[in-house]
Short mmCIF file of C-alpha atoms in Angstrom, two decimals:
data_model
loop_
_atom_site.label_atom_id
_atom_site.label_comp_id
_atom_site.label_asym_id
_atom_site.label_seq_id
_atom_site.Cartn_x
_atom_site.Cartn_y
_atom_site.Cartn_z
CA UNK A 1270 59.88 12.20 66.18
CA UNK A 1271 58.94 8.65 65.20
CA UNK A 1272 55.96 8.69 67.52
CA UNK A 1273 54.83 12.07 66.16
CA UNK A 1274 54.98 10.80 62.57
CA UNK A 1275 52.98 7.72 63.45
CA UNK A 1276 50.41 9.93 65.19
CA UNK A 1277 50.08 12.06 62.03
CA UNK A 1278 49.63 9.02 59.81
CA UNK A 1279 47.08 7.57 62.21
CA UNK A 1280 45.18 10.85 62.25
CA UNK A 1281 45.17 10.99 58.44
CA UNK A 1282 43.95 7.42 58.20
CA UNK A 1283 41.26 8.26 60.75
CA UNK A 1284 40.10 11.27 58.71
CA UNK A 1285 40.01 9.24 55.50
CA UNK A 1286 38.14 6.47 57.28
CA UNK A 1287 35.51 8.94 58.50
CA UNK A 1288 35.35 10.97 55.25
CA UNK A 1289 36.37 8.64 52.40
CA UNK A 1290 34.63 10.80 49.78
CA UNK A 1291 36.62 13.92 50.79
CA UNK A 1292 39.94 12.07 50.66
CA UNK A 1293 39.06 10.68 47.23
CA UNK A 1294 38.22 14.16 45.92
CA UNK A 1295 41.46 15.57 47.37
CA UNK A 1296 43.50 12.81 45.73
CA UNK A 1297 41.73 13.45 42.40
CA UNK A 1298 42.41 17.19 42.64
CA UNK A 1299 46.10 16.63 43.44
CA UNK A 1300 46.42 14.12 40.60
CA UNK A 1301 44.68 16.47 38.14
CA UNK A 1302 46.96 19.33 39.19
CA UNK A 1303 50.06 17.17 38.68
CA UNK A 1304 48.86 16.06 35.22
CA UNK A 1305 48.03 19.66 34.27
CA UNK A 1306 51.45 20.91 35.45
CA UNK A 1307 53.23 18.18 33.49
CA UNK A 1308 51.16 18.99 30.38
CA UNK A 1309 51.96 22.71 30.70
CA UNK A 1310 55.67 22.02 31.13
CA UNK A 1311 55.67 19.71 28.11
CA UNK A 1312 53.77 22.27 26.02
CA UNK A 1313 56.19 25.06 26.96
CA UNK A 1314 59.18 22.84 26.21
CA UNK A 1315 57.82 21.93 22.78
CA UNK A 1316 56.87 25.57 22.10
CA UNK A 1317 60.34 26.90 22.94
CA UNK A 1318 62.39 24.15 21.29
CA UNK A 1319 64.54 25.21 19.53
CA UNK A 1320 64.90 28.38 21.58
CA UNK A 1321 66.04 30.43 18.57
CA UNK A 1322 65.71 29.97 14.82
CA UNK A 1323 67.53 32.31 12.45
CA UNK A 1324 65.50 35.34 11.34
CA UNK A 1325 65.84 35.99 7.61
CA UNK A 1326 65.61 39.53 6.20
CA UNK A 1327 65.66 41.08 2.75
CA UNK A 1328 65.83 44.63 1.50
CA UNK A 1329 62.32 45.90 0.70
CA UNK A 1330 62.69 49.55 -0.25
CA UNK A 1331 64.82 52.68 0.00
CA UNK A 1332 63.31 56.13 -0.31
CA UNK A 1333 64.81 59.62 -0.28
CA UNK A 1334 63.42 62.50 1.77
CA UNK A 1335 64.57 66.05 2.59
CA UNK A 1336 66.99 66.19 -0.36
CA UNK A 1337 69.02 69.39 -0.49
CA UNK A 1338 71.48 69.53 -3.37
CA UNK A 1339 74.59 71.45 -2.45
CA UNK A 1340 76.99 73.54 -4.51
CA UNK A 1341 80.22 71.68 -5.42
CA UNK A 1342 83.17 72.74 -3.26
CA UNK A 1343 80.92 75.18 -1.36
CA UNK A 1344 78.08 73.35 0.42
CA UNK A 1345 77.34 69.63 0.90
CA UNK A 1346 74.37 67.65 -0.33
CA UNK A 1347 72.15 66.35 2.47
CA UNK A 1348 69.37 63.77 2.34
CA UNK A 1349 67.50 61.26 4.46
CA UNK A 1350 67.43 57.63 3.31
CA UNK A 1351 64.32 55.77 4.50
CA UNK A 1352 65.19 52.08 4.47
CA UNK A 1353 62.79 49.19 5.02
CA UNK A 1354 63.86 45.60 5.62
CA UNK A 1355 61.23 42.84 5.58
CA UNK A 1356 61.96 39.93 7.91
CA UNK A 1357 60.50 36.50 8.61
CA UNK A 1358 60.43 35.53 12.30
CA UNK A 1359 59.92 31.75 12.76
CA UNK A 1360 60.33 31.97 16.53
CA UNK A 1361 57.45 31.54 19.03
CA UNK A 1362 57.89 35.04 20.44
CA UNK A 1363 57.47 38.57 19.11
CA UNK A 1364 60.41 40.96 18.83
CA UNK A 1365 60.21 44.74 19.01
CA UNK A 1366 62.87 47.41 18.52
CA UNK A 1367 63.07 50.81 20.20
CA UNK A 1368 65.79 53.33 19.41
CA UNK A 1369 67.91 54.28 22.42
CA UNK A 1370 70.31 56.68 20.70
CA UNK A 1371 71.64 57.65 17.30
CA UNK A 1372 73.76 55.18 15.36
CA UNK A 1373 76.27 55.92 12.61
CA UNK A 1374 76.18 55.80 8.81
CA UNK A 1375 79.50 54.69 7.32
CA UNK A 1376 80.59 54.63 3.69
CA UNK A 1377 83.46 52.80 2.01
CA UNK A 1378 85.98 50.22 3.14
CA UNK A 1379 87.56 52.77 5.49
CA UNK A 1380 84.22 53.40 7.23
CA UNK A 1381 84.02 57.12 6.60
CA UNK A 1382 81.17 58.48 8.74
CA UNK A 1383 78.65 60.37 6.62
CA UNK A 1384 75.64 60.61 8.92
CA UNK A 1385 73.46 59.18 11.68
CA UNK A 1386 70.70 56.59 11.92
CA UNK A 1387 67.46 57.04 13.85
CA UNK A 1388 63.82 55.93 13.97
CA UNK A 1389 61.39 56.68 11.16
CA UNK A 1390 58.46 58.73 12.55
CA UNK A 1391 55.19 56.84 12.28
CA UNK A 1392 56.85 53.49 11.54
CA UNK A 1393 57.18 50.59 13.99
CA UNK A 1394 59.97 48.03 13.81
CA UNK A 1395 58.33 44.82 15.00
CA UNK A 1396 58.35 41.08 14.26
CA UNK A 1397 55.24 39.15 15.38
CA UNK A 1398 55.72 35.60 16.62
CA UNK A 1399 55.70 33.08 13.76
CA UNK A 1400 55.12 35.93 11.32
CA UNK A 1401 56.50 38.69 9.13
CA UNK A 1402 57.56 42.19 10.14
CA UNK A 1403 59.77 45.10 9.15
CA UNK A 1404 62.70 47.14 10.40
CA UNK A 1405 62.63 50.84 9.50
CA UNK A 1406 65.74 53.04 9.56
CA UNK A 1407 66.24 56.72 8.78
CA UNK A 1408 69.79 57.48 7.64
CA UNK A 1409 70.51 61.21 7.74
CA UNK A 1410 73.37 61.55 5.26
CA UNK A 1411 75.72 64.34 4.23
CA UNK A 1412 77.80 64.11 1.04
CA UNK A 1413 80.50 66.74 0.64
CA UNK A 1414 83.42 67.29 -1.72
CA UNK A 1415 85.86 66.58 1.13
CA UNK A 1416 84.12 63.30 1.89
CA UNK A 1417 84.22 62.26 -1.78
CA UNK A 1418 87.93 63.09 -1.85
CA UNK A 1419 88.50 60.73 1.09
CA UNK A 1420 86.55 58.06 -0.77
CA UNK A 1421 88.34 58.54 -4.11
CA UNK A 1422 90.54 55.47 -3.64
CA UNK A 1423 87.54 53.28 -2.74
CA UNK A 1424 85.57 54.61 -5.72
CA UNK A 1425 88.36 53.76 -8.14
CA UNK A 1426 88.96 50.26 -6.75
CA UNK A 1427 85.27 49.38 -6.49
CA UNK A 1428 84.27 50.81 -9.90
CA UNK A 1429 81.81 53.24 -8.37
CA UNK A 1430 80.19 50.86 -5.89
CA UNK A 1431 80.67 51.44 -2.17
CA UNK A 1432 79.50 49.56 0.92
CA UNK A 1433 77.07 51.54 3.06
CA UNK A 1434 76.88 50.40 6.69
CA UNK A 1435 74.12 51.40 9.08
CA UNK A 1436 74.71 51.13 12.82
CA UNK A 1437 71.53 50.35 14.78
CA UNK A 1438 71.51 51.24 18.48
CA UNK A 1439 68.25 49.99 19.90
CA UNK A 1440 66.58 48.23 22.79
CA UNK A 1441 65.31 44.80 21.82
CA UNK A 1442 62.15 43.55 23.54
CA UNK A 1443 61.04 39.90 23.40
CA UNK A 1444 57.47 38.91 24.34
CA UNK A 1445 56.85 35.20 24.79
CA UNK A 1446 53.33 33.82 24.29
CA UNK A 1447 52.74 30.84 26.58
CA UNK A 1448 49.52 28.82 26.64
CA UNK A 1449 47.61 31.49 24.76
CA UNK A 1450 48.53 34.37 27.08
CA UNK A 1451 51.39 36.79 27.51
CA UNK A 1452 54.43 35.26 29.15
CA UNK A 1453 57.65 36.86 30.35
CA UNK A 1454 58.98 39.99 28.64
CA UNK A 1455 62.72 40.46 28.25
CA UNK A 1456 64.52 43.56 26.97
CA UNK A 1457 68.17 44.45 26.52
CA UNK A 1458 70.38 46.89 24.57
CA UNK A 1459 71.01 45.84 20.99
CA UNK A 1460 73.75 47.08 18.65
CA UNK A 1461 73.99 45.74 15.12
CA UNK A 1462 75.26 46.80 11.71
CA UNK A 1463 73.37 46.31 8.47
CA UNK A 1464 74.81 47.03 5.05
CA UNK A 1465 74.19 47.39 1.36
CA UNK A 1466 76.06 48.43 -1.76
CA UNK A 1467 75.37 51.81 -3.35
CA UNK A 1468 76.54 52.90 -6.79
CA UNK A 1469 75.22 56.42 -7.35
CA UNK A 1470 76.98 59.31 -5.62
CA UNK A 1471 76.29 61.87 -8.28
CA UNK A 1472 74.23 64.13 -6.03
#
């Protein structure tokens, strides 16, 4: 093996001796490639450090659609709440949300289920990298006399204000921009609860 290695080295030296310009160009190309790779690695490290910064959100609006007022003790009141949350994403990657199945709408400290959550037609829940985006949620809600009776204790203790919790069952997709082009895309199931206080149940 030692003789074979020496033969290789001798052959390489012979080639470089006969074609010094070619060996110089090859060395320059290899050196440039190494410098470029190190620069790319450093850029990616700086770009993705820290890997995650907290996303801050605030309630933007709540609208009511498909309101059907029921008859007390006979039929329930149904409505769709259209909720928009505005969020600031300081991370170097975009985040998208796609509904996978219905979530739940829960009211009161005892988490009485009053409806389901789903996507809002025509609205996209998306956070661009280093930018601002929105989450849209449709909460299909039913308010009946029986449900209000179950919530009577919470209504008395909370002076008419009740926590409303929205369960989001979505698939979260993360797109990483690296060196000005699309990088890897990662997606996984995502379950989260958002909440707010409501004070008017006089429907």
